[in-house]
């Protein structure tokens, strides 16, 4: 099928006084860098990294103008030469304890498969002790900072902690004791640069044995024009589940 000559996109621009402006614009194919894979994007989940990119975080996006959309999904149209951890782990038979700062999220997390819910305070140890009683066989952390440090000191012997994000903080102050006294392992996650083979294996699992029921209110759809407000919301921790941008709306 012939490709349209232009497409709609959110474009984030850096102004002369170092502020960042978001606009939905019509763009031409000629605006795209040469030699790249062309994907006719149907949807994209609103990733927290997109919100950081849309507000000028140079650790995420070095050069502007830029169109965020790390989770873009669609059909490969041409080429001249790209967690619901609670739901997935519950489905695999693990007993999952979820942490949240929102008291009204209990039903939502229980529906995803959590057996118990703890508060953000409980997940954020401020005692200053290097180790606490081991509670977890494994932890998936999306927030960094002292919550990641707490995860390390409350993980049992031989346990695994995956560091995925920095929604709370990019800092990590810990001691070596979880590693040398309990053999805890800290695993880094960088979804951006995963080679195609493990990526394909993960996609196949996500579409089959790891598939989480996303019906009901776990998914909110929005158009490109509604995206800017959702970016502000995700940065304030006001989104739950996934926001999917539907480019046909
Ligand atoms: N490693 C990678 O390759 C990669 C790729 C993309 C994104 N990420 C990271 O993934 C994270 C987003 O995860 P997600 O998409 O799974 O989002 P999510 O399901 O919405 O989870 C975000 C979690 O962060 C918590 N949170 C938000 N702000 C916080 C704060 N200031 N202090 C403590 N907790 C806070 C939320 O707590 P409540 O339950 O209280 O709302 C929620 O539990 C971001 O940190 C992002 O940078 C990593």
CSV table of C-alpha atoms and ligand atoms in Angstrom, one decimal:
chain,number,residue,atom,x,y,z
A,1,UNK,CA,0.0,0.0,0.0
A,2,UNK,CA,1.4,3.5,-0.9
A,3,UNK,CA,2.5,5.4,2.1
A,4,UNK,CA,0.9,8.8,2.9
A,5,UNK,CA,3.2,11.7,2.1
A,6,UNK,CA,2.8,13.2,5.6
A,7,UNK,CA,1.9,12.1,9.1
A,8,UNK,CA,0.8,13.6,12.4
A,9,UNK,CA,3.3,13.7,15.3
A,10,UNK,CA,3.9,15.4,18.6
A,11,UNK,CA,7.0,17.5,18.2
A,12,UNK,CA,8.9,18.8,21.3
A,13,UNK,CA,11.0,21.9,20.6
A,14,UNK,CA,13.6,23.6,22.7
A,15,UNK,CA,13.2,27.4,22.7
A,16,UNK,CA,15.9,30.1,22.9
A,17,UNK,CA,15.3,30.5,26.6
A,18,UNK,CA,15.7,26.8,27.2
A,19,UNK,CA,12.0,25.9,27.8
A,20,UNK,CA,10.4,23.0,25.9
A,21,UNK,CA,7.2,23.3,23.9
A,22,UNK,CA,5.0,20.4,22.7
A,23,UNK,CA,2.9,20.7,19.6
A,24,UNK,CA,1.0,18.2,17.4
A,25,UNK,CA,2.2,18.9,13.9
A,26,UNK,CA,1.7,17.5,10.4
A,27,UNK,CA,5.2,16.4,9.2
A,28,UNK,CA,6.6,15.3,5.8
A,29,UNK,CA,8.4,12.1,5.1
A,30,UNK,CA,11.3,14.3,4.0
A,31,UNK,CA,11.7,15.4,7.6
A,32,UNK,CA,12.7,11.9,8.7
A,33,UNK,CA,16.4,10.9,8.9
A,34,UNK,CA,17.6,9.0,5.9
A,35,UNK,CA,18.4,5.3,6.1
A,36,UNK,CA,16.1,4.4,8.9
A,37,UNK,CA,13.4,1.8,9.2
A,38,UNK,CA,9.9,3.3,8.5
A,39,UNK,CA,7.1,2.1,10.7
A,40,UNK,CA,3.5,3.1,10.1
A,41,UNK,CA,2.7,3.7,13.8
A,42,UNK,CA,-0.7,2.6,14.9
A,43,UNK,CA,-0.3,3.0,18.6
A,44,UNK,CA,2.2,3.9,21.3
A,45,UNK,CA,1.9,3.3,25.0
A,46,UNK,CA,2.7,6.5,27.0
A,47,UNK,CA,6.0,5.6,28.6
A,48,UNK,CA,7.4,7.5,31.6
A,49,UNK,CA,10.5,8.1,29.5
A,50,UNK,CA,8.3,9.8,26.9
A,51,UNK,CA,7.2,12.3,29.6
A,52,UNK,CA,10.8,13.0,30.5
A,53,UNK,CA,11.7,13.5,26.9
A,54,UNK,CA,8.7,15.8,26.4
A,55,UNK,CA,9.8,18.0,29.2
A,56,UNK,CA,13.4,18.4,28.1
A,57,UNK,CA,15.3,15.8,30.0
A,58,UNK,CA,18.6,15.7,28.2
A,59,UNK,CA,19.5,12.4,29.9
A,60,UNK,CA,16.7,10.8,27.8
A,61,UNK,CA,16.8,13.0,24.7
A,62,UNK,CA,20.0,14.8,23.7
A,63,UNK,CA,18.8,16.7,20.6
A,64,UNK,CA,15.6,18.6,20.0
A,65,UNK,CA,13.2,19.0,18.1
A,66,UNK,CA,12.2,15.4,19.0
A,67,UNK,CA,9.2,13.2,18.8
A,68,UNK,CA,8.8,10.9,21.8
A,69,UNK,CA,7.3,7.5,21.4
A,70,UNK,CA,9.6,4.8,22.8
A,71,UNK,CA,6.8,2.2,22.7
A,72,UNK,CA,5.7,2.9,19.2
A,73,UNK,CA,4.0,-0.1,17.5
A,74,UNK,CA,2.8,-0.5,14.0
A,75,UNK,CA,3.6,-2.0,10.6
A,76,UNK,CA,7.0,-1.9,9.0
A,77,UNK,CA,6.2,0.1,5.9
A,78,UNK,CA,9.6,0.3,4.4
A,79,UNK,CA,13.3,0.2,5.0
A,80,UNK,CA,16.2,1.6,3.0
A,81,UNK,CA,18.7,-0.5,4.9
A,82,UNK,CA,12.8,-1.2,17.1
A,83,UNK,CA,5.6,-3.9,33.0
A,84,UNK,CA,3.0,-5.1,34.2
A,85,UNK,CA,5.4,-6.9,36.4
A,86,UNK,CA,2.7,-7.6,38.9
A,87,UNK,CA,0.4,-9.3,36.4
A,88,UNK,CA,3.2,-11.3,34.7
A,89,UNK,CA,4.7,-12.6,37.9
A,90,UNK,CA,1.3,-13.5,39.4
A,91,UNK,CA,0.5,-15.4,36.2
A,92,UNK,CA,3.8,-17.3,36.4
A,93,UNK,CA,2.7,-18.5,39.9
A,94,UNK,CA,4.7,-16.2,42.1
A,95,UNK,CA,3.2,-14.7,45.3
A,96,UNK,CA,3.4,-11.0,44.4
A,97,UNK,CA,3.4,-8.1,46.9
A,98,UNK,CA,2.8,-4.8,45.3
A,99,UNK,CA,3.9,-1.4,46.7
A,100,UNK,CA,1.9,1.8,46.0
A,101,UNK,CA,1.6,5.3,47.4
A,102,UNK,CA,-2.1,5.4,46.5
A,103,UNK,CA,-4.5,3.9,49.0
A,104,UNK,CA,-7.3,3.6,46.4
A,105,UNK,CA,-5.1,1.4,44.2
A,106,UNK,CA,-5.8,-1.8,46.2
A,107,UNK,CA,-8.5,-3.2,43.9
A,108,UNK,CA,-6.6,-2.4,40.8
A,109,UNK,CA,-3.4,-4.2,42.0
A,110,UNK,CA,-5.4,-7.1,43.3
A,111,UNK,CA,-7.1,-7.5,39.9
A,112,UNK,CA,-3.6,-7.6,38.3
A,113,UNK,CA,-2.8,-10.5,40.6
A,114,UNK,CA,-1.1,-9.1,43.8
A,115,UNK,CA,-1.6,-11.2,46.9
A,116,UNK,CA,-0.9,-8.3,49.2
A,117,UNK,CA,-0.3,-4.6,49.0
A,118,UNK,CA,2.2,-2.6,51.0
A,119,UNK,CA,2.3,1.2,51.3
A,120,UNK,CA,5.1,3.4,49.8
A,121,UNK,CA,6.2,4.2,53.4
A,122,UNK,CA,6.7,0.4,54.1
A,123,UNK,CA,8.8,0.1,51.0
A,124,UNK,CA,10.9,3.1,51.9
A,125,UNK,CA,13.0,2.2,55.0
A,126,UNK,CA,14.5,5.3,56.7
A,127,UNK,CA,16.1,3.5,59.7
A,128,UNK,CA,19.6,3.9,58.4
A,129,UNK,CA,20.3,0.2,59.0
A,130,UNK,CA,22.3,-1.5,56.3
A,131,UNK,CA,20.1,-4.6,56.4
A,132,UNK,CA,16.6,-5.4,57.5
A,133,UNK,CA,14.8,-8.8,57.8
A,134,UNK,CA,14.8,-10.5,54.4
A,135,UNK,CA,11.3,-10.5,52.9
A,136,UNK,CA,11.6,-10.9,49.2
A,137,UNK,CA,12.9,-13.6,46.8
A,138,UNK,CA,12.9,-11.0,44.1
A,139,UNK,CA,12.0,-7.4,43.5
A,140,UNK,CA,11.1,-5.5,40.3
A,141,UNK,CA,11.8,-1.8,41.1
A,142,UNK,CA,10.6,1.0,38.8
A,143,UNK,CA,11.4,3.9,41.0
A,144,UNK,CA,15.0,3.9,42.1
A,145,UNK,CA,16.2,6.1,45.1
A,146,UNK,CA,15.6,4.9,48.6
A,147,UNK,CA,12.9,2.4,47.6
A,148,UNK,CA,15.5,0.5,45.5
A,149,UNK,CA,17.9,0.8,48.5
A,150,UNK,CA,15.2,-0.7,50.7
A,151,UNK,CA,14.5,-3.4,48.3
A,152,UNK,CA,18.2,-4.5,48.4
A,153,UNK,CA,18.3,-4.6,52.2
A,154,UNK,CA,15.0,-6.5,52.5
A,155,UNK,CA,15.8,-9.2,49.9
A,156,UNK,CA,16.4,-12.7,51.1
A,157,UNK,CA,19.6,-14.8,50.7
A,158,UNK,CA,20.4,-15.3,47.0
A,159,UNK,CA,17.5,-13.0,45.9
A,160,UNK,CA,17.4,-10.9,42.7
A,161,UNK,CA,16.5,-7.2,42.4
A,162,UNK,CA,15.8,-5.7,39.0
A,163,UNK,CA,16.4,-1.9,38.6
A,164,UNK,CA,14.2,-0.6,35.9
A,165,UNK,CA,13.5,3.1,36.5
A,166,UNK,CA,14.0,6.4,38.3
A,167,UNK,CA,10.5,7.7,38.9
A,168,UNK,CA,11.5,8.5,42.6
A,169,UNK,CA,15.2,9.3,42.1
A,170,UNK,CA,18.2,8.4,40.0
A,171,UNK,CA,20.3,8.1,43.2
A,172,UNK,CA,21.1,4.9,45.0
A,173,UNK,CA,22.7,4.9,48.4
A,174,UNK,CA,23.3,1.4,49.7
A,175,UNK,CA,25.9,-0.6,51.5
A,176,UNK,CA,27.7,-3.7,50.2
A,177,UNK,CA,26.1,-5.9,52.9
A,178,UNK,CA,23.1,-7.2,50.8
A,179,UNK,CA,25.7,-8.3,48.2
A,180,UNK,CA,28.4,-9.8,50.5
A,181,UNK,CA,26.3,-11.1,53.4
A,182,UNK,CA,23.2,-12.3,51.5
A,183,UNK,CA,24.5,-12.8,47.9
A,184,UNK,CA,21.8,-10.5,46.6
A,185,UNK,CA,22.2,-9.6,42.9
A,186,UNK,CA,21.2,-6.2,41.4
A,187,UNK,CA,20.2,-6.6,37.8
A,188,UNK,CA,20.0,-3.6,35.4
A,189,UNK,CA,17.3,-3.3,32.8
A,190,UNK,CA,17.7,-1.3,29.6
A,191,UNK,CA,14.8,-2.0,27.2
A,192,UNK,CA,16.1,0.5,24.6
A,193,UNK,CA,19.2,-1.4,23.5
A,194,UNK,CA,18.1,-5.1,23.9
A,195,UNK,CA,19.3,-7.1,20.9
A,196,UNK,CA,16.6,-8.4,18.5
A,197,UNK,CA,16.8,-12.1,19.6
A,198,UNK,CA,16.0,-11.7,23.3
A,199,UNK,CA,13.5,-8.9,22.3
A,200,UNK,CA,11.6,-11.3,20.0
A,201,UNK,CA,11.6,-14.0,22.7
A,202,UNK,CA,10.2,-11.5,25.2
A,203,UNK,CA,7.5,-10.2,22.8
A,204,UNK,CA,6.4,-13.8,22.1
A,205,UNK,CA,6.1,-14.6,25.8
A,206,UNK,CA,4.2,-11.3,26.4
A,207,UNK,CA,1.8,-12.3,23.6
A,208,UNK,CA,1.3,-15.8,25.0
A,209,UNK,CA,2.2,-17.3,28.4
A,210,UNK,CA,2.9,-13.8,30.0
A,211,UNK,CA,-0.2,-12.2,28.5
A,212,UNK,CA,-2.0,-10.1,31.0
A,213,UNK,CA,-5.7,-9.3,30.8
A,214,UNK,CA,-5.7,-5.6,29.8
A,215,UNK,CA,-9.4,-5.3,29.5
A,216,UNK,CA,-11.5,-2.8,31.6
A,217,UNK,CA,-9.8,0.2,33.1
A,218,UNK,CA,-6.2,-0.9,32.8
A,219,UNK,CA,-6.0,0.8,29.4
A,220,UNK,CA,-6.9,4.4,28.6
A,221,UNK,CA,-6.8,5.4,25.0
A,222,UNK,CA,-6.0,8.9,23.9
A,223,UNK,CA,-5.4,10.8,20.6
A,224,UNK,CA,-2.2,12.8,19.8
A,225,UNK,CA,-4.1,16.0,20.7
A,226,UNK,CA,-4.9,14.6,24.2
A,227,UNK,CA,-1.4,13.4,24.8
A,228,UNK,CA,0.1,16.6,26.3
A,229,UNK,CA,-2.3,16.5,29.3
A,230,UNK,CA,-1.4,12.8,29.8
A,231,UNK,CA,2.3,13.7,29.8
A,232,UNK,CA,1.7,16.2,32.7
A,233,UNK,CA,-0.3,13.5,34.5
A,234,UNK,CA,2.3,10.7,34.2
A,235,UNK,CA,5.0,13.0,35.6
A,236,UNK,CA,2.7,13.7,38.7
A,237,UNK,CA,2.2,9.9,39.2
A,238,UNK,CA,-1.4,10.3,38.1
A,239,UNK,CA,-1.6,7.5,35.6
A,240,UNK,CA,-2.2,3.8,36.3
A,241,UNK,CA,-2.2,0.9,33.9
A,242,UNK,CA,-1.2,2.0,30.4
A,243,UNK,CA,-2.1,5.0,28.2
A,244,UNK,CA,-2.2,4.0,24.6
A,245,UNK,CA,-1.9,6.7,21.9
A,246,UNK,CA,-4.2,5.8,19.0
A,247,UNK,CA,-2.9,7.7,16.0
A,248,UNK,CA,-6.0,7.0,14.0
A,249,UNK,CA,-8.2,9.1,16.3
B,1,LIG,N1,15.0,0.4,32.2
B,1,LIG,C1,14.4,0.7,31.0
B,1,LIG,O1,14.7,0.3,30.0
B,1,LIG,C2,13.1,1.6,31.1
B,1,LIG,C3,12.4,1.8,29.9
B,1,LIG,C4,11.3,2.7,30.0
B,1,LIG,C5,10.9,3.2,31.3
B,1,LIG,N2,11.6,2.9,32.4
B,1,LIG,C6,11.3,3.4,33.7
B,1,LIG,O2,10.1,2.7,34.2
B,1,LIG,C7,9.5,3.5,35.1
B,1,LIG,C8,8.0,3.5,34.9
B,1,LIG,O3,7.5,2.3,35.1
B,1,LIG,P1,6.1,1.8,34.6
B,1,LIG,O4,5.9,2.2,33.2
B,1,LIG,O5,6.0,0.4,35.0
B,1,LIG,O6,5.1,2.7,35.4
B,1,LIG,P2,4.0,2.3,36.4
B,1,LIG,O7,3.5,0.9,36.2
B,1,LIG,O8,3.0,3.5,36.3
B,1,LIG,O9,4.7,2.4,37.8
B,1,LIG,C9,5.3,3.5,38.2
B,1,LIG,C10,5.5,3.3,39.7
B,1,LIG,O10,6.3,4.4,40.2
B,1,LIG,C11,5.7,4.9,41.4
B,1,LIG,N3,6.1,6.2,41.6
B,1,LIG,C12,5.9,7.3,40.7
B,1,LIG,N4,6.5,8.4,41.3
B,1,LIG,C13,7.1,8.0,42.4
B,1,LIG,C14,7.8,8.7,43.4
B,1,LIG,N5,8.1,10.0,43.3
B,1,LIG,N6,8.2,8.1,44.5
B,1,LIG,C15,8.0,6.8,44.7
B,1,LIG,N7,7.3,6.0,43.7
B,1,LIG,C16,6.8,6.7,42.7
B,1,LIG,C17,4.2,4.7,41.3
B,1,LIG,O11,3.7,4.6,42.6
B,1,LIG,P3,2.1,4.6,42.8
B,1,LIG,O12,1.7,3.2,42.8
B,1,LIG,O13,2.1,5.2,44.2
B,1,LIG,O14,1.5,5.5,41.8
B,1,LIG,C18,4.2,3.4,40.5
B,1,LIG,O15,4.2,2.3,41.4
B,1,LIG,C19,10.1,4.9,35.1
B,1,LIG,O16,11.0,5.0,36.2
B,1,LIG,C20,10.9,4.8,33.8
B,1,LIG,O17,12.1,5.6,33.8
B,1,LIG,C21,12.7,2.1,32.3
